[in-house]
CSV table of C-alpha atoms and ligand atoms in Angstrom, one decimal:
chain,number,residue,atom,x,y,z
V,198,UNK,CA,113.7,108.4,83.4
V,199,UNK,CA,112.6,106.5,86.6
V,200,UNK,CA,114.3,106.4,89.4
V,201,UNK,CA,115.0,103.1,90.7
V,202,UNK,CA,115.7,103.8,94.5
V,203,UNK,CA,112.0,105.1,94.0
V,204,UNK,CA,110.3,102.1,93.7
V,205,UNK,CA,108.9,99.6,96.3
V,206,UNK,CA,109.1,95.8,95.5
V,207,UNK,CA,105.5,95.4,94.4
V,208,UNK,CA,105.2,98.1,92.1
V,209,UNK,CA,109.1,97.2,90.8
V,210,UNK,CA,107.8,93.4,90.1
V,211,UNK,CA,104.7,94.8,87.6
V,212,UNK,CA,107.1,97.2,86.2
V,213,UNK,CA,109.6,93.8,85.1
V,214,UNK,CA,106.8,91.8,84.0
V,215,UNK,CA,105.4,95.0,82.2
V,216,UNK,CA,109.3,95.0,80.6
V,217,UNK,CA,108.3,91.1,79.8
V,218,UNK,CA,110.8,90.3,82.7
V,219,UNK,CA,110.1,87.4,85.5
V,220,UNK,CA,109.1,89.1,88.9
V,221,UNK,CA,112.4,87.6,89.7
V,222,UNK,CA,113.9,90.0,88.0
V,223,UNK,CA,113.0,92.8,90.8
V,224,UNK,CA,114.5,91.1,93.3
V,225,UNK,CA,117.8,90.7,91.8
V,226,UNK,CA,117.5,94.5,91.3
V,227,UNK,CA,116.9,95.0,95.1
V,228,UNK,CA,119.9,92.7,95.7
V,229,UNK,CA,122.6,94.9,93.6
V,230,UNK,CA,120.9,98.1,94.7
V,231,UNK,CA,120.5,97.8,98.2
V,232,UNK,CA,122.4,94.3,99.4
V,233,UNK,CA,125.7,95.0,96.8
V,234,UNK,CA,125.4,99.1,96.7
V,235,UNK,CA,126.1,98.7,93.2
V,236,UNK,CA,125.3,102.4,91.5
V,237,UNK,CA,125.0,101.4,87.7
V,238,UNK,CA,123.4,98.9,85.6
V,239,UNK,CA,126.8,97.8,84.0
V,240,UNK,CA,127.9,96.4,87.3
V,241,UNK,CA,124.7,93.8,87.6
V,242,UNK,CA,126.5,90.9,85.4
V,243,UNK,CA,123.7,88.4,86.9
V,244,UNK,CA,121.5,90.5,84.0
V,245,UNK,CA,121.6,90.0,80.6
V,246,UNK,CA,123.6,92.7,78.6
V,247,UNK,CA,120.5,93.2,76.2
V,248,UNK,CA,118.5,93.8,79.3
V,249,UNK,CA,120.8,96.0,80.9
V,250,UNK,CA,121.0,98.3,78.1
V,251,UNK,CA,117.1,98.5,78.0
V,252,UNK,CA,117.6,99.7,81.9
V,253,UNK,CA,119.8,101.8,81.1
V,254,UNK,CA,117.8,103.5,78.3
V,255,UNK,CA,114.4,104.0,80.7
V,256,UNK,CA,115.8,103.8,84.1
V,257,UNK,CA,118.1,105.5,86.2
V,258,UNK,CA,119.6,104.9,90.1
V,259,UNK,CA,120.3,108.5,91.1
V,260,UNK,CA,121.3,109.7,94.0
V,261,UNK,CA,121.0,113.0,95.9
V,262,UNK,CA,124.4,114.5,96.2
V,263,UNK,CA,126.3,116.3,99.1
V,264,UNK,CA,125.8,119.7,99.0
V,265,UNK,CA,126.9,120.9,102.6
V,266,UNK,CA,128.4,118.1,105.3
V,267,UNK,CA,128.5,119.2,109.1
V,268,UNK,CA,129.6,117.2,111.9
V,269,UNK,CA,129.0,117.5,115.5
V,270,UNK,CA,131.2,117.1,118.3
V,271,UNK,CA,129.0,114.9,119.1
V,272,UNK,CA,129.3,112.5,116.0
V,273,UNK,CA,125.9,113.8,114.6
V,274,UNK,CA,125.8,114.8,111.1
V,275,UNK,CA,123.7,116.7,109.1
V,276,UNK,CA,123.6,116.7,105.1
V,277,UNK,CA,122.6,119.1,102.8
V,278,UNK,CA,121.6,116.9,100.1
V,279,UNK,CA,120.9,118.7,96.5
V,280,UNK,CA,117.9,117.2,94.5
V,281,UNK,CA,118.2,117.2,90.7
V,282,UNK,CA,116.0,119.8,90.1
V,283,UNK,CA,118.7,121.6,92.6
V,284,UNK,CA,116.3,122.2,95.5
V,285,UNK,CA,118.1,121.4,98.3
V,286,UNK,CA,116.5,119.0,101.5
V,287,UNK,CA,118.9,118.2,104.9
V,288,UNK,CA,118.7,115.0,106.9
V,289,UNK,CA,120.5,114.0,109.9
V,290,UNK,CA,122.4,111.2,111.0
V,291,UNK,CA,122.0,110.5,115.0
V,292,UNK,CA,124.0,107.6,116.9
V,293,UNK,CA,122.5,106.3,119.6
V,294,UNK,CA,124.0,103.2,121.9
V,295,UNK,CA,121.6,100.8,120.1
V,296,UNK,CA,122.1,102.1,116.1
V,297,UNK,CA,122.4,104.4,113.7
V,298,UNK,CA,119.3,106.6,113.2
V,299,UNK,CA,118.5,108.8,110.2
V,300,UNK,CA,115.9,111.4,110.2
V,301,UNK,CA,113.9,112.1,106.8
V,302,UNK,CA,112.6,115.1,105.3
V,303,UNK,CA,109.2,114.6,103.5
V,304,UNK,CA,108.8,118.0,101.8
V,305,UNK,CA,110.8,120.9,100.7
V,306,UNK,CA,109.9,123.1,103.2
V,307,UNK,CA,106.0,122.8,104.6
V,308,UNK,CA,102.6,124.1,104.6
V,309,UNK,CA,101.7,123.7,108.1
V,310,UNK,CA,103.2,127.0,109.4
V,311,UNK,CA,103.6,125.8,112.9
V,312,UNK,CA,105.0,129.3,115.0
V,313,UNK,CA,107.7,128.1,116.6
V,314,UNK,CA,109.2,125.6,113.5
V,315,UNK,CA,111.8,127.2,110.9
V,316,UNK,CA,110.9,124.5,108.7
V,317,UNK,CA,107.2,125.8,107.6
V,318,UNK,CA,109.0,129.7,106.9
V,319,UNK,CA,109.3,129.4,103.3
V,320,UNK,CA,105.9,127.7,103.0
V,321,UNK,CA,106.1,124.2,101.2
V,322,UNK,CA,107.9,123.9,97.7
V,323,UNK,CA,107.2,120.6,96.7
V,324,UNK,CA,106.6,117.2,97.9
V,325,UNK,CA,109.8,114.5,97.8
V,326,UNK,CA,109.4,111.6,95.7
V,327,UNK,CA,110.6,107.9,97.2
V,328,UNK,CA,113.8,108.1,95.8
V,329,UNK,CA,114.9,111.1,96.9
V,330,UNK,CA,113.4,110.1,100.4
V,331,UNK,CA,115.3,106.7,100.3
V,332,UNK,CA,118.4,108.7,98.8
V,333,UNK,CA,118.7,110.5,102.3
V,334,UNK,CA,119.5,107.2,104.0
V,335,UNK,CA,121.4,105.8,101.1
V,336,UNK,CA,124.0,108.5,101.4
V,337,UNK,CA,123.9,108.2,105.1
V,338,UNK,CA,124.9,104.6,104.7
V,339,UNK,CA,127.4,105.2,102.1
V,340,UNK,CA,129.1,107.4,104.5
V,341,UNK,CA,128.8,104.9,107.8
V,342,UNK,CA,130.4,102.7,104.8
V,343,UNK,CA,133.3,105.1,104.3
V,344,UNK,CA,133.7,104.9,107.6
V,345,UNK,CA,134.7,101.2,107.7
V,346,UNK,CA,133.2,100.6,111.4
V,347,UNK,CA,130.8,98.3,110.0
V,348,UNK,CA,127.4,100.7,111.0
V,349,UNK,CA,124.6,101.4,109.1
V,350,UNK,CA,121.7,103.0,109.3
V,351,UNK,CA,119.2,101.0,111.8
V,352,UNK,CA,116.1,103.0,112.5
V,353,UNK,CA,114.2,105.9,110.6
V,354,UNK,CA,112.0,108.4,111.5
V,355,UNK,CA,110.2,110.9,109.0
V,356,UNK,CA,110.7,114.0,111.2
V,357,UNK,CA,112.8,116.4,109.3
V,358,UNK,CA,111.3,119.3,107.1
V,359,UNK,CA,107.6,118.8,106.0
V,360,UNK,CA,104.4,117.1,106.8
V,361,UNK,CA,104.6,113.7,105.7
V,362,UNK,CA,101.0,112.8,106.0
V,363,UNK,CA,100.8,116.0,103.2
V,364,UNK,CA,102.6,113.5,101.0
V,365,UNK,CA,100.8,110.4,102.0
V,366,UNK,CA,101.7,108.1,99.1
V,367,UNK,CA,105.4,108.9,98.3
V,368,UNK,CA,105.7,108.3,102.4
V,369,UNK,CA,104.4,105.6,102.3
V,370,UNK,CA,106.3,103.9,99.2
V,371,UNK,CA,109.8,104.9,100.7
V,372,UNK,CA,108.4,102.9,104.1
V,373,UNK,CA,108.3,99.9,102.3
V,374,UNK,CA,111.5,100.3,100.4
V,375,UNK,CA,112.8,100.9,104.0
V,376,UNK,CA,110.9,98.1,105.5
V,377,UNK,CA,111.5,95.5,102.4
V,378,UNK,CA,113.5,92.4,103.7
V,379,UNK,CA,115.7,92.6,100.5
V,380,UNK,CA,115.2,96.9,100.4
V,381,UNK,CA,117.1,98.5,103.0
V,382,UNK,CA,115.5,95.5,105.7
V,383,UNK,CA,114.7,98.1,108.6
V,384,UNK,CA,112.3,96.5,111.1
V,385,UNK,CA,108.6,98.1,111.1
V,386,UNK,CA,109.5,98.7,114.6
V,387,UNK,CA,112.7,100.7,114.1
V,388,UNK,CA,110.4,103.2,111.6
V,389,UNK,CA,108.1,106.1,113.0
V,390,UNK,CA,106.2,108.7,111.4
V,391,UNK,CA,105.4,112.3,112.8
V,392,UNK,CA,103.0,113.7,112.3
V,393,UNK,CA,101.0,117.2,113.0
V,394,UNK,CA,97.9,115.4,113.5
V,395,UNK,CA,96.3,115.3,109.9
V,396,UNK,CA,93.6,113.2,110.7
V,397,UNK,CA,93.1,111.4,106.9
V,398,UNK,CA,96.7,110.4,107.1
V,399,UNK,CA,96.4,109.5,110.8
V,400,UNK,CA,93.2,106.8,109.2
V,401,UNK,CA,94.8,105.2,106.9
V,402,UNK,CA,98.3,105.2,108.3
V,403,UNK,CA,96.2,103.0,111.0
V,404,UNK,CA,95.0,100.6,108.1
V,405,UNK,CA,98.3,100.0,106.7
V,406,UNK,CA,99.1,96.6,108.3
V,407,UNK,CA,102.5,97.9,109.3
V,408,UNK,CA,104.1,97.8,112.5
V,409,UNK,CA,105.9,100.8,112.4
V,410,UNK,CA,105.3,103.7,114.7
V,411,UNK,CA,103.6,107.3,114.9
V,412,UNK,CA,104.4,109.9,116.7
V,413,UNK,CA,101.9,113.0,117.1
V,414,UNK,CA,102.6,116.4,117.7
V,415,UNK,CA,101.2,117.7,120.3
V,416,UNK,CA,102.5,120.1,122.1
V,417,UNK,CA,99.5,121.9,123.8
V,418,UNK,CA,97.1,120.3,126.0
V,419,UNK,CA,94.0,122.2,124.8
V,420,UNK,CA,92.8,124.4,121.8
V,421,UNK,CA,93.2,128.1,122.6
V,422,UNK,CA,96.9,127.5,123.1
V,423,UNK,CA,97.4,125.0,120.0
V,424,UNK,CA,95.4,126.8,118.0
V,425,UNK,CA,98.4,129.8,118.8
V,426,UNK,CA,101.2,127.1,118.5
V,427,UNK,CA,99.9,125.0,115.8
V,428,UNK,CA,97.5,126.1,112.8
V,429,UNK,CA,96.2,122.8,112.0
V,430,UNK,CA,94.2,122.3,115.2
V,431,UNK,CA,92.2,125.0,113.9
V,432,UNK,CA,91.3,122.4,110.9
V,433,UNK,CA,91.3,119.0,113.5
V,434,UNK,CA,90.8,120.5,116.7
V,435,UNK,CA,91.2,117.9,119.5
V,436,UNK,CA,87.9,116.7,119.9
V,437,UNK,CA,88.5,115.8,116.4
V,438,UNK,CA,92.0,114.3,116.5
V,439,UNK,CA,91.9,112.8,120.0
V,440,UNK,CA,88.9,110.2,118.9
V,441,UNK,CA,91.1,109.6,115.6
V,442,UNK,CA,94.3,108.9,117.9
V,443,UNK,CA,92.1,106.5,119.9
V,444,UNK,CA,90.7,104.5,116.4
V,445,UNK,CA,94.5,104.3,115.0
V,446,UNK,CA,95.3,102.7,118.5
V,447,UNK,CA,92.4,99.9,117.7
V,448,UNK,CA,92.7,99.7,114.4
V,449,UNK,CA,96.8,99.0,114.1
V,450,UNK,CA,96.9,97.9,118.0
V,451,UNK,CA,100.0,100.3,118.4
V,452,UNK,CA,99.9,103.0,120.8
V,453,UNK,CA,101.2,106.2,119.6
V,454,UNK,CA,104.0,108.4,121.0
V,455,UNK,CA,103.2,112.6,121.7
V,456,UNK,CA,105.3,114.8,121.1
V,457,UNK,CA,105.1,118.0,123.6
V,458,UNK,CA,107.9,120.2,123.4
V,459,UNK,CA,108.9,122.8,126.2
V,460,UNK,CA,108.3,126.5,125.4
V,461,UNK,CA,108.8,128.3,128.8
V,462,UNK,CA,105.7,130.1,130.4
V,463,UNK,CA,104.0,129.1,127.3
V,464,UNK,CA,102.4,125.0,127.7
V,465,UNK,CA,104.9,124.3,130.7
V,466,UNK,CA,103.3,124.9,133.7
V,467,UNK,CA,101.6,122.1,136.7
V,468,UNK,CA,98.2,123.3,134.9
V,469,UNK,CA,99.2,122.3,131.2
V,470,UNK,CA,100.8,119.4,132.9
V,471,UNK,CA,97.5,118.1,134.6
V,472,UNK,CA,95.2,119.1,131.5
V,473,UNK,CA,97.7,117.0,129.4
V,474,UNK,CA,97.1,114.0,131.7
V,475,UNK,CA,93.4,114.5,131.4
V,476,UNK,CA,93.5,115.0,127.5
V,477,UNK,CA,95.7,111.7,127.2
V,478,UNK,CA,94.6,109.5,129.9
V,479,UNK,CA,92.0,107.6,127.6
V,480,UNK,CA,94.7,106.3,124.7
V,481,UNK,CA,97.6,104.3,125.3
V,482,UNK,CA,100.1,106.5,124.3
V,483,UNK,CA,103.2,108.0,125.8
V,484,UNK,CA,104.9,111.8,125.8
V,485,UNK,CA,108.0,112.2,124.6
V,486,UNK,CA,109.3,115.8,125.8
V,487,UNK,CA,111.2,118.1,123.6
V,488,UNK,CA,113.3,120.7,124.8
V,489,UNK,CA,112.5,123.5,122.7
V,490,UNK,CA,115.6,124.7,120.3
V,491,UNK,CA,115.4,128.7,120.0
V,492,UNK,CA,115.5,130.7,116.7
V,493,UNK,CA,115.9,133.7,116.4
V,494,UNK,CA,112.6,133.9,113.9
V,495,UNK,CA,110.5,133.8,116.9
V,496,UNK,CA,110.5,134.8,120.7
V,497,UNK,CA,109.8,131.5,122.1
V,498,UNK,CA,111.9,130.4,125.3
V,499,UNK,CA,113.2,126.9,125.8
V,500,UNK,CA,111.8,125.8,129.3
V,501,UNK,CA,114.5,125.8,131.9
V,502,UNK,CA,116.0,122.0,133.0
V,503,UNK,CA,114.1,122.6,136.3
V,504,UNK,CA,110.6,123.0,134.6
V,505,UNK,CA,111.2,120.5,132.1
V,506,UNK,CA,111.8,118.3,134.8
V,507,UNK,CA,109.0,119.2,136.9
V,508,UNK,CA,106.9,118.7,133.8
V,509,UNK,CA,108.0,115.4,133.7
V,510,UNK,CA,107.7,114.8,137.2
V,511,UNK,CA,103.8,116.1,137.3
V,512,UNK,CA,103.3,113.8,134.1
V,513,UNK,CA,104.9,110.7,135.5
V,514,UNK,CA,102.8,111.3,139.2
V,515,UNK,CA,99.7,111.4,137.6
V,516,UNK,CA,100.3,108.1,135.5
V,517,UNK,CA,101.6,109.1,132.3
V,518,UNK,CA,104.7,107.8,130.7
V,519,UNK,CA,107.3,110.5,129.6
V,520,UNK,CA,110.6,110.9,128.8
V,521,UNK,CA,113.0,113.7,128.2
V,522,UNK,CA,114.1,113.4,124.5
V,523,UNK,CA,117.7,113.1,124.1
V,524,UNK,CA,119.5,115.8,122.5
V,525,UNK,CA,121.8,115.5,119.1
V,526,UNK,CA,123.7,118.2,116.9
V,527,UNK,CA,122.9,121.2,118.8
V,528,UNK,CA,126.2,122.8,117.6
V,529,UNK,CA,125.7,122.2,113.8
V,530,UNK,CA,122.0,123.3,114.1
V,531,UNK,CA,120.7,119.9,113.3
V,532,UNK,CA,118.7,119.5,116.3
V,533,UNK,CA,114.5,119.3,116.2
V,534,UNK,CA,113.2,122.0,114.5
V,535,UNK,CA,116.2,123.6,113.3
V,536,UNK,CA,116.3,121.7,109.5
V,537,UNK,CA,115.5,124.7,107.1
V,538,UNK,CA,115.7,125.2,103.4
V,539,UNK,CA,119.0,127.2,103.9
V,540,UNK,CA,120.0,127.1,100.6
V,541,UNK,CA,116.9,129.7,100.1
V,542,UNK,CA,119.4,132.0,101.1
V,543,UNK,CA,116.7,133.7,103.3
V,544,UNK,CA,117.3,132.1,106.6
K,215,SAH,N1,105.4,117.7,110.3
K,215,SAH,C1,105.7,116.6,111.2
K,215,SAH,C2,107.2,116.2,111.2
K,215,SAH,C3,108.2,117.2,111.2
K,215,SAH,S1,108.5,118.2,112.6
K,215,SAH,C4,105.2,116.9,112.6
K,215,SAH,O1,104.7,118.0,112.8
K,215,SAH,O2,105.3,116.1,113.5
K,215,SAH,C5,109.3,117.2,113.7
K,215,SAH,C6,109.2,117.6,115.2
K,215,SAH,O3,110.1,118.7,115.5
K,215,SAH,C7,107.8,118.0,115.5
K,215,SAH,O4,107.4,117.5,116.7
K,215,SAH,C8,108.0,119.5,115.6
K,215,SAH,O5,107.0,120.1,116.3
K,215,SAH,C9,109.3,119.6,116.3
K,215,SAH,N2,110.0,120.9,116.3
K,215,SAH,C10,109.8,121.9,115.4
K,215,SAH,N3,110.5,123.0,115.7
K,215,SAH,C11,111.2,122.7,116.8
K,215,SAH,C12,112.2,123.4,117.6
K,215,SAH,N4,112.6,124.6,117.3
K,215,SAH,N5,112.7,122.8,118.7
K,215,SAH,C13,112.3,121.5,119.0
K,215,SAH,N6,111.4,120.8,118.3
K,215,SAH,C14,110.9,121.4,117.2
């Protein structure tokens, strides 16, 4: 059966006219799925019956379900959603002043094995198709729904669990699903992708046409210390991926944002601070700082408030633009880094 909330519009309007269906028809299927949140075929009475029944025969619109709910004091929550295979991915719903932000898992678990992420423990499972990428928001808006306060979700960022350049196409499918004026109509803008620096992805992300944003992670200013921190630089070291950064800022004329967070006597000192500037100084891009959320898997430090802002403070004198990232969930372990297939049972 296909999956519905898996297609985007152009592949959904060959599948109709495969069906010997009017392109038409795909938008009218956007409209009930994502415009009237209907959830079965039966409730789309623009469509014929006869047509309806063939959709229902070949087609589906599944959902993840709720597995685990936890809410923060803080308003954030954070789903365990289950897949139908029953692997189990989580995604978390922030609230910011300005809109409701979701972010995505890409992967059940991940291959990059960063040291100081839970998320790469169990080593990657399997990739996540669009619809069970576009489920993650659709859940999170049914709930905003349930909440009757008229929110839904407004921005999304592919940060949670997995590399989502490792799972190019699917990414890149539930963008436009996200991004489609009659999909869930999420400005390019309000959309970023995170990356660890795969440099392929990095290309043709660039090449895309697509305003949305990308966000690099960084989070060492030179090799011997990423290498320790981040086991792709040893595959796109940063003579490699700081050229690539530089095309991707020509090519889609958006600068990029770098992610550097905060492990204490580890990347935070004046001297990572200065060889940051240097490393940065020729793209456009800014730093986005992330105070490092501690696990007990590893013996990495979060940086103190002082150093972290003295980091910032160094950064900001010697003309780069950096902010402190704002903090969400920390009590329902929902915060960066801290997504993890739990349901493993090993964590
Ligand atoms: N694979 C992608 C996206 C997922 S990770 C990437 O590497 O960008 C999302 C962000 O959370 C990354 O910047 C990652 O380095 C960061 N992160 C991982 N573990 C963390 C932790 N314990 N505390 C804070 N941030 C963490």
């Amino acid at each position: 059966m296909i999956n519905l909330y898996g297609m985007e519009m152009k592949k959904l309007q060959d599948l109709m006219v495969s069906e010997g269906q009017k392109p038409y028809r795909a938008i009218q299927l956007y409209t009930w799925m994502y415009e009237k949140n209907a959830r079965s075929f039966d409730e789309m009475t623009d469509i014929s019956l006869k047509f309806r029944e063939v959709l229902k025969e070949k087609y589906c619109l599944t959902l993840p379900t709720i597995y685990k709910k936890q809410v923060s004091s803080d308003g954030t929550i954070k789903l365990l959603l289950e897949l139908e295979d029953h692997m189990k991915v989580e995604c978390v719903l922030m609230r910011y002043n300005y809109g409701c932000a979701v972010c995505v898992s890409s992967q059940v678990g991940c291959n990059m094995a960063c040291s100081f992420c839970s998320s790469g423990i169990l080593g990657k499972q399997r990739n996540l198709r669009p619809e069970e990428m576009t489920g993650q928001v659709m859940v999170i808006n049914d709930l905003l729904r349930e909440e009757g306060k008229g929110m839904h979700v407004t921005h999304v960022v592919v940060m949670g669990t997995g590399e989502p350049f490792d799972n190019y196409d699917n990414v890149m499918d539930f963008i436009r699903i996200v991004n489609a004026q009659k999909g869930l109509a999420i400005g390019a803008r309000h959309i970023t992708v995170s990356t660890c620096g795969l440099i392929e992805g990095i290309k043709k992300y660039a090449r895309e046409g697509l305003q949305t944003n990308l966000a690099i992670s960084l989070h060492a200013p030179n090799n011997e210390l990423r290498n320790q921190l981040m086991k792709i630089n040893k595959a796109y070291p940063l003579e490699v991926l700081m050229p690539v950064i530089k095309e991707y800022e020509e090519v889609s004329g958006r600068r990029v944002t770098y992610e550097y967070l905060l492990l204490e006597g580890i990347n935070d000192t004046k001297e990572h601070a200065e060889q940051l500037i240097k490393l940065i100084k020729g793209t456009m891009g800014y730093v986005n700082l992330i105070p490092y959320n501690e696990t007990n898997k590893n013996d990495y430090k979060r940086s103190s408030g002082n150093r972290v802002h003295a980091f910032l403070d160094y950064l900001t004198k010697g003309g780069v633009t950096a902010t402190i990232r704002k903090e969400f969930g920390s009590d329902i372990d929902a915060a960066c880094g801290q997504l993890k297939a739990k349901s493993e049972g090993t964590l």
